[in-house]
Coordinates of C-alpha atoms and ligand atoms in Angstrom, one line a residue:
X11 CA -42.8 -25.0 -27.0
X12 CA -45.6 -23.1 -28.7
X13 CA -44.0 -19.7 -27.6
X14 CA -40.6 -20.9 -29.0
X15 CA -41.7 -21.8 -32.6
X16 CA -44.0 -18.3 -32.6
X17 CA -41.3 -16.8 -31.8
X18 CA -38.5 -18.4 -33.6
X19 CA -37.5 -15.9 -36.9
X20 CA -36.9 -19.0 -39.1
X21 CA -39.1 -20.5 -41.5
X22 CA -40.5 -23.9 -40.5
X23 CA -40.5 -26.9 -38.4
X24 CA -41.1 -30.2 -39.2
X25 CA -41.9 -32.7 -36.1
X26 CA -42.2 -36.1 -35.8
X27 CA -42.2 -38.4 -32.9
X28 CA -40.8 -41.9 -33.2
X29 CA -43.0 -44.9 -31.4
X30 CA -40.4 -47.4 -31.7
X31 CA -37.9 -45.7 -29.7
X32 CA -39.5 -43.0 -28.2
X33 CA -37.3 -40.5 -30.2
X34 CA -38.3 -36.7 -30.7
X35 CA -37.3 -35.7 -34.2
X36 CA -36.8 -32.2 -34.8
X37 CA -36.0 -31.0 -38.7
X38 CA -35.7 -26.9 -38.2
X39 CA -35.5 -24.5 -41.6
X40 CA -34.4 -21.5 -40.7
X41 CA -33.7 -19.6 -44.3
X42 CA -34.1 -21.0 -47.9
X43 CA -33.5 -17.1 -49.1
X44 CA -30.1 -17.8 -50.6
X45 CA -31.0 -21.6 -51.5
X46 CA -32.0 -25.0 -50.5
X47 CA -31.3 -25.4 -47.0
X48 CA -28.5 -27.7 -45.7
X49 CA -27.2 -28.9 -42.6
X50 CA -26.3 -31.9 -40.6
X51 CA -28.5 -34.4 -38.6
X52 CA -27.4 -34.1 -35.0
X53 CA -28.4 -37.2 -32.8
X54 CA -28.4 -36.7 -28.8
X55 CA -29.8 -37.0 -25.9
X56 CA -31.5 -34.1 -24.6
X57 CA -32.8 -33.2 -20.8
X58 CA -35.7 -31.9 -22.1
X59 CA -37.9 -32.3 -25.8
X60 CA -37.7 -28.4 -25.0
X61 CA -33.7 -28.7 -25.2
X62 CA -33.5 -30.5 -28.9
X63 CA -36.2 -28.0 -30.1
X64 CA -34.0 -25.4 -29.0
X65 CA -30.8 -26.8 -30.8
X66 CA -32.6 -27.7 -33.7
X67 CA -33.7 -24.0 -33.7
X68 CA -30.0 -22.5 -32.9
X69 CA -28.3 -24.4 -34.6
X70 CA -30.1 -24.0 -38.1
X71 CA -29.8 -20.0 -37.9
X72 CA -26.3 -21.1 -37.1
X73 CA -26.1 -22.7 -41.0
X74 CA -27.8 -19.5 -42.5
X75 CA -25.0 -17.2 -41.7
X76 CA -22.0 -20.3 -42.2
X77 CA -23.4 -20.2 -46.0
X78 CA -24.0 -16.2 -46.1
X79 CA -20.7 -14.9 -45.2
X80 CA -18.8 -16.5 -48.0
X81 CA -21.9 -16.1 -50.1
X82 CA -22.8 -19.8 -50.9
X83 CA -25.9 -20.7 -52.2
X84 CA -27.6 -22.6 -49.3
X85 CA -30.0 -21.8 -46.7
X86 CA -29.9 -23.0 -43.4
X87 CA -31.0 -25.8 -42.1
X88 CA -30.2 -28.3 -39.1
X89 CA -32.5 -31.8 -37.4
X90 CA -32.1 -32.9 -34.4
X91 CA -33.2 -36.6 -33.3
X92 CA -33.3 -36.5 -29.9
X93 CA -32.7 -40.2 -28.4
X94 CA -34.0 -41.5 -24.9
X95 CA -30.7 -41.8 -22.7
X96 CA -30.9 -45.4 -23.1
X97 CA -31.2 -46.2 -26.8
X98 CA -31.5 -49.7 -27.5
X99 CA -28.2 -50.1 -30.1
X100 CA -30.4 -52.7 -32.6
X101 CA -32.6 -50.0 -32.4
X102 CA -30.6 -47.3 -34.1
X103 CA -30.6 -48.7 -37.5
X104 CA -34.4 -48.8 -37.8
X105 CA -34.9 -45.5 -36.4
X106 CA -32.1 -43.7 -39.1
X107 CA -34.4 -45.6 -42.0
X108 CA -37.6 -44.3 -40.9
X109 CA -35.7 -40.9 -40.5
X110 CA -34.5 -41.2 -44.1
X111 CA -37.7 -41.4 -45.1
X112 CA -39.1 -38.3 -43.5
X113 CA -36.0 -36.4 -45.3
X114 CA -37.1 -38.2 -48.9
X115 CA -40.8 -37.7 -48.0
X116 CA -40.3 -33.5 -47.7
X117 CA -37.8 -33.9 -50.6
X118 CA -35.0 -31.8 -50.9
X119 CA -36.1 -29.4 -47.9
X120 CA -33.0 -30.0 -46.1
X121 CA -30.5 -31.5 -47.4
X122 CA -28.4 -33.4 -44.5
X123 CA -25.2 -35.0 -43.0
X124 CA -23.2 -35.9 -40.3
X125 CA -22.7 -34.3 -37.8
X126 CA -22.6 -34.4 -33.7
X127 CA -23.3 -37.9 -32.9
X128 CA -23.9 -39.0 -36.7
X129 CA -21.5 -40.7 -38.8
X130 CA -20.9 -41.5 -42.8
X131 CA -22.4 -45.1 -42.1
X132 CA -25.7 -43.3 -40.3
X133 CA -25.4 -41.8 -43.7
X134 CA -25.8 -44.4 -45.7
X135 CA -28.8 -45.7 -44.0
X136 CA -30.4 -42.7 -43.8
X137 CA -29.5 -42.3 -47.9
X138 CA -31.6 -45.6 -48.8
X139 CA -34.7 -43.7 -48.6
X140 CA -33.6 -39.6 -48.0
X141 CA -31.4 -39.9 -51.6
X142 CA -29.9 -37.7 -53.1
X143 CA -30.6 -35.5 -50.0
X144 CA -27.6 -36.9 -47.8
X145 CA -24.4 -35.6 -48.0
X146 CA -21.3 -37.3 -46.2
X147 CA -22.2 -40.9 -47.1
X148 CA -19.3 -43.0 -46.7
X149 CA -16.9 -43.1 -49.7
X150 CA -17.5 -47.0 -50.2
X151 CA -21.5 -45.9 -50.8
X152 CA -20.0 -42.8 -53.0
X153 CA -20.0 -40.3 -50.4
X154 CA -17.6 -37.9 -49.4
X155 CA -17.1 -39.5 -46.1
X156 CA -15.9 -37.4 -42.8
X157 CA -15.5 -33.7 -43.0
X158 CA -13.6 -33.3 -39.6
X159 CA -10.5 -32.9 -41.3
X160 CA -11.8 -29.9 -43.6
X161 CA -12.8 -28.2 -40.8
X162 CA -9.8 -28.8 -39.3
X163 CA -8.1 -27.6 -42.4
X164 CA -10.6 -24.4 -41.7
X165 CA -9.4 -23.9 -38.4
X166 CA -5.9 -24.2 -39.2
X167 CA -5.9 -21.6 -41.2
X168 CA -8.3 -19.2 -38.8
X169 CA -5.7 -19.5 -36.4
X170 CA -3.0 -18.2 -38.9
X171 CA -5.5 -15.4 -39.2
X172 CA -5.4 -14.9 -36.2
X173 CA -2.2 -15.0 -35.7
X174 CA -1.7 -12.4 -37.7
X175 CA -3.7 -9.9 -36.7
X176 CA -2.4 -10.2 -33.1
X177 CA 1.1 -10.3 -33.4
X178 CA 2.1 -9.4 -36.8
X179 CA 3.0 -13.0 -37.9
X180 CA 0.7 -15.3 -39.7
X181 CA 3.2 -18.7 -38.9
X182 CA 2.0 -20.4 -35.8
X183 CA 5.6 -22.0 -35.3
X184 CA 6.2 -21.8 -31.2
X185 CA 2.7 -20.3 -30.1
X186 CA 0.7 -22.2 -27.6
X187 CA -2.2 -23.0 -28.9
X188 CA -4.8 -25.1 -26.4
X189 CA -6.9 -27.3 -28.6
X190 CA -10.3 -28.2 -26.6
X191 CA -11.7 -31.6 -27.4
X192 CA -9.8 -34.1 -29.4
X193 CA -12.4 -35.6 -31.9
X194 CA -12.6 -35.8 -35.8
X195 CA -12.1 -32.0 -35.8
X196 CA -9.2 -31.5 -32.8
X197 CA -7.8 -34.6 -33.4
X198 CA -7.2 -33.8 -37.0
X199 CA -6.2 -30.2 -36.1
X200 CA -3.6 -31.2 -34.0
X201 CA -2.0 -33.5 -36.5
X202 CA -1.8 -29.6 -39.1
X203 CA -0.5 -27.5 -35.9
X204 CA 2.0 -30.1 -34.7
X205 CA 3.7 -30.3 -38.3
X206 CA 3.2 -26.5 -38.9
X207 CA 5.4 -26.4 -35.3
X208 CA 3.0 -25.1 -33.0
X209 CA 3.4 -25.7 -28.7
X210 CA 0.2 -27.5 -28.7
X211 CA -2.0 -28.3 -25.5
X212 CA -4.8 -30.0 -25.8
X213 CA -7.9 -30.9 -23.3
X214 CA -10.6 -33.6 -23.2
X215 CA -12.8 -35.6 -20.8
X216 CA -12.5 -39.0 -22.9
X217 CA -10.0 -41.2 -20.9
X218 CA -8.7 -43.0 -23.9
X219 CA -8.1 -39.7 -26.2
X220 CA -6.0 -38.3 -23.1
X221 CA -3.3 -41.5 -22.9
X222 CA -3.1 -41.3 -26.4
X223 CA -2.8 -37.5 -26.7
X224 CA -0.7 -37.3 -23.2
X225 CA 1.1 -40.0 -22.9
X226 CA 2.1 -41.5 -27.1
X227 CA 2.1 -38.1 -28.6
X228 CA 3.3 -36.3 -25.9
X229 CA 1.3 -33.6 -26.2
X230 CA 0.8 -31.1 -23.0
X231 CA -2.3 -32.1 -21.3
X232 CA -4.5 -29.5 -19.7
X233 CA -7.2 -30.6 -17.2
X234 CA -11.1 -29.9 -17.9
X235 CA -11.0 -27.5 -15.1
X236 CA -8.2 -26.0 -15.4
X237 CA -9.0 -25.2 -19.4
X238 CA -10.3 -21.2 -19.1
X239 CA -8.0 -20.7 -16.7
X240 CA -4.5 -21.9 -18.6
X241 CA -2.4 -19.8 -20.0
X242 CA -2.0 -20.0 -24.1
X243 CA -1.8 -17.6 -27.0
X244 CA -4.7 -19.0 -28.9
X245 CA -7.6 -21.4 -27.2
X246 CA -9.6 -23.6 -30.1
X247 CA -12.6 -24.6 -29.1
X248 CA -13.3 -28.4 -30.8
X249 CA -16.0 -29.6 -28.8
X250 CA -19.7 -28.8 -27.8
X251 CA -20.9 -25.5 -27.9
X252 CA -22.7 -22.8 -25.6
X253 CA -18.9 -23.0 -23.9
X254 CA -17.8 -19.4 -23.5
X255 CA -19.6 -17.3 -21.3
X256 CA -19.9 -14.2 -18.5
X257 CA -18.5 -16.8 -15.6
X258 CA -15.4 -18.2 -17.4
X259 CA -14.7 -15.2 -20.2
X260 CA -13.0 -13.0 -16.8
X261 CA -10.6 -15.8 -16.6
X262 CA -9.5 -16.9 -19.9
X263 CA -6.0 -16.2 -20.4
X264 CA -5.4 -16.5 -24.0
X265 CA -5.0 -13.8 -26.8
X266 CA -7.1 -15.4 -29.3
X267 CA -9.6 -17.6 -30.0
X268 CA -10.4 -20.2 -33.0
X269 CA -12.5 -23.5 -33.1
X270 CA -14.6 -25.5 -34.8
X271 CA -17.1 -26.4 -32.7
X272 CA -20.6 -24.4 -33.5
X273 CA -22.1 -22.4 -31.4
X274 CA -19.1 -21.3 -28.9
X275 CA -20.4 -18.0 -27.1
X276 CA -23.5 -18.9 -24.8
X277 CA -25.4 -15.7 -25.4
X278 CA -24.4 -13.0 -28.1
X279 CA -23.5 -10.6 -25.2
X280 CA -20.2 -12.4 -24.9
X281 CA -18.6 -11.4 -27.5
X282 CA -18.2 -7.8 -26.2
X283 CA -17.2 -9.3 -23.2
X284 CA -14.3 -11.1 -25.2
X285 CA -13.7 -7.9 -27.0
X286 CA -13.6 -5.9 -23.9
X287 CA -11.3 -8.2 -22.3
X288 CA -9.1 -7.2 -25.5
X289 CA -9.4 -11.3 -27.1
X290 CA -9.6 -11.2 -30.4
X291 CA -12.2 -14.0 -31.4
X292 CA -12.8 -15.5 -35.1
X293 CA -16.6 -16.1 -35.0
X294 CA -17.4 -20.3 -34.8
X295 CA -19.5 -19.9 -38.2
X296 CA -17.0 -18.5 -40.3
X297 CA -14.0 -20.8 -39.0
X298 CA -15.8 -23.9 -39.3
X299 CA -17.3 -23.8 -42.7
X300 CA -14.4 -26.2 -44.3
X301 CA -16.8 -29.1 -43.7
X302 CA -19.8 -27.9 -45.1
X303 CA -17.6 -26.8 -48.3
X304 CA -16.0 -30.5 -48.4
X305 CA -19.6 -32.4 -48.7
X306 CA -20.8 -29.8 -51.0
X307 CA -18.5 -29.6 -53.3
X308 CA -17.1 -33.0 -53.3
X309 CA -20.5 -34.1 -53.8
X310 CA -22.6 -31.7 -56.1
X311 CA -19.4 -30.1 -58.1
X312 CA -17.1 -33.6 -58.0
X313 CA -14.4 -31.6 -57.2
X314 CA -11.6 -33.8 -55.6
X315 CA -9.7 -32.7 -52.3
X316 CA -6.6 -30.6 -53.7
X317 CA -9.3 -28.0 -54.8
X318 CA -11.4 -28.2 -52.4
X319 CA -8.9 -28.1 -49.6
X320 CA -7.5 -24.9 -52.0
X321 CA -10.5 -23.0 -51.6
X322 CA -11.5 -23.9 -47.9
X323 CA -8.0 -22.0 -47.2
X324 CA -9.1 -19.0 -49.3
X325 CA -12.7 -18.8 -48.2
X326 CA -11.4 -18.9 -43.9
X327 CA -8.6 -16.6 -44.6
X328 CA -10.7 -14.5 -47.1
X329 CA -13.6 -13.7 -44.8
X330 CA -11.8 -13.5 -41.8
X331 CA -9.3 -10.8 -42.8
X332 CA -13.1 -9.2 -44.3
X333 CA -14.9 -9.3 -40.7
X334 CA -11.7 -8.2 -38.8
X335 CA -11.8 -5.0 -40.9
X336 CA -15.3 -4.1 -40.3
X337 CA -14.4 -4.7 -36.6
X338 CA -11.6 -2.6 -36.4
X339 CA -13.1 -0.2 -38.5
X340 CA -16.6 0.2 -36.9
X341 CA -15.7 -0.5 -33.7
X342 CA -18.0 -3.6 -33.4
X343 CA -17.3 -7.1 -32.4
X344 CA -16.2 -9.8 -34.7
X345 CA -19.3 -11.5 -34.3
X346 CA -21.5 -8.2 -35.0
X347 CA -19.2 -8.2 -37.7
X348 CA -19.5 -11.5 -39.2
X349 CA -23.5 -11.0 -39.0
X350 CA -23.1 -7.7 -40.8
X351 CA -22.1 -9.4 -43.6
X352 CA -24.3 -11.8 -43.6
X353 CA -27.5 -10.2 -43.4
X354 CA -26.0 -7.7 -46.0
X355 CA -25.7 -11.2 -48.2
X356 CA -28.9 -12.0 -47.1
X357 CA -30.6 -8.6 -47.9
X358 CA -29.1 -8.9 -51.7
X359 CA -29.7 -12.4 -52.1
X360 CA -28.0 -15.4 -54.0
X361 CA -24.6 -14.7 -55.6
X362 CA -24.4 -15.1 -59.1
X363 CA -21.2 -16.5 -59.1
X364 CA -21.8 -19.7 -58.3
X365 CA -25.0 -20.9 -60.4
X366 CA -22.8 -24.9 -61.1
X367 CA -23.8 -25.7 -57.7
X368 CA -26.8 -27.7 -57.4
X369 CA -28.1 -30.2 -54.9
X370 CA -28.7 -33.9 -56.0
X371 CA -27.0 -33.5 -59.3
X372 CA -24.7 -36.8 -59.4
Ligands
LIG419 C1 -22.1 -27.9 -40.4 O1 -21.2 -27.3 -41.0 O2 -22.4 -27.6 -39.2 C2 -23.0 -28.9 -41.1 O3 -24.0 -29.2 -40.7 C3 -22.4 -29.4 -42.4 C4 -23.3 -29.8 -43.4 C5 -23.5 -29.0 -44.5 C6 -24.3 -29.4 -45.5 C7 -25.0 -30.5 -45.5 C8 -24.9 -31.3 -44.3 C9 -24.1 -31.0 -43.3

């Protein structure tokens, strides 16, 4: 653990270990250069304390670069609270108040939200005493609830992108497009492909989400093991990350690639290998912003969905067509691309062009 924080390039970590529930709490900064950091509070259980570090670490550089490429003024930042396997459930309550009061207590060094494993009503506990540092509480406590379907929104339009630049077309009427994982983020992104007339496919491991999916949608149903190896024009990944990699990327047979999960490729190498193997892949940080745009600017401009889901469109589209350029043109892969524009952000500092947005104003 020591050699991972030495070596880590972000800027802090905060720890905290939590008796009652044996709980490992990980709240990792990895930029504040183009602002006050934000990200989401992911709550897990981990194999190893090792592990959460690790994802606390990853996934925090992973918000640095979601807010450089369009050029919004937040750092990164992500926490991790990694639970014992066995959380006791009337435990869970106390432990997101005590955790609420470690955000309040470092004030406004990362501001938070939902995310894997969180929800709006975690939120609002974790609010009582972390306010106005919590994004994403639930609308009833005056939040701006769940951003799945932003990202989804996001994603939708990625795939257009996409869609474009491989065949020429931006509609995605009658392409196959295999959505993985059928949470807040698939689930909601299947609802925009479906009506925009898309062949969707869709996989997940959840029983339940499969009958429903399968059997009263009628959705094509593609097995776990069988999902890198099924033929589609676009795969989206929507579930955990760290899923693409040097054992499955030889067998993918799709043209394109778009998801929201974070984190997709399992090491950086694997993006040439997608490039090499001629898929065109729109990097998971860029496609996925929608829902960091929907708290934000629901919740520090008051700006109401119709806007918000206005500029989510532009931003995806926007920087996609951007980073597709630079790869074409440089002869680099997307996600070389997408970090080239970043660090240039990152080099220049905050835009100007956005000084209204402030955390904790309403
Ligand atoms: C993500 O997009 O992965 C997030 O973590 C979203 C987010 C953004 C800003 C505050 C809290 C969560």
């Amino acid at each position: 653990m020591e050699k991972l924080i030495r070596e880590w390039d972000g800027e802090e970590i905060i720890t905290r270990y939590d008796h009652p529930t044996g709980a490992w709490i990980f709240i990792a900064i990895h930029s504040t250069r183009l602002g006050p950091a934000a990200g989401g509070t992911r709550m897990k259980s981990y194999a190893s304390v090792e592990d959460a570090l690790k994802d606390a670490m990853r996934l925090s550089a992973g918000m640095t670069y979601k807010f450089a490429v369009p050029g919004m003024p937040f750092g990164g930042g992500k926490a991790v609270i990694a639970v014992p396997a066995k959380l006791d459930p009337a435990l869970r309550a106390g432990l997101l108040r005590r955790y609420g009061r470690l955000i309040g207590q470092v004030g406004g060094l990362l501001n938070t939200g939902p995310d894997l494993g969180t929800t709006p009503a975690d939120m609002d506990l974790i609010a009582e005493h972390g306010s106005p540092h919590v994004f994403g509480r639930t609308p009833a406590a005056g939040g701006a609830g769940a951003s799945g379907p932003a990202t989804a929104l996001g994603v939708f339009n990625a795939i257009e992108v996409v869609c474009e630049e491989l065949f020429g077309d931006t509609s995605v009427a009658g392409r196959r497009v295999l959505v993985q994982g059928t949470g807040s983020v698939g689930g909601s992104l299947i609802g925009l492909l479906t009506q925009a007339g898309a062949r969707v496919m869709f996989s997940d491991v959840d029983e339940e989400k499969v009958r429903h999916f399968r059997d009263e949608l009628g959705l094509a149903y593609i097995p776990p093991e069988q999902l890198f190896g099924a033929s589609c024009d676009i795969l989206s990944p929507c579930a955990l990350g760290g899923i693409l990699n040097a054992d499955n990327i030889p067998r993918l047979k799709c043209e394109g690639i778009a998801g929201g999960a974070n984190n997709q490729l399992d090491t950086p190498e694997d993006a040439e290998r997608l490039r090499q193997r001629g898929i065109l892949y729109a990097p998971d940080f860029v496609v996925n912003v929608g829902g960091a745009m929907h708290l934000i600017y629901a919740e520090t401009l008051g700006w109401d969905d119709a806007r918000i889901e206005q500029d989510i469109a532009m931003t995806v589209r926007r920087t996609l067509h951007q980073l597709f350029d630079v790869a074409r043109n440089e002869g680099i892969t997307t996600d070389a691309a997408a970090y080239r524009i970043a660090e240039a952000r990152l080099a220049t500092g905050p835009a100007a062009d956005r000084p209204e947005l402030a955390i904790g104003r309403n």
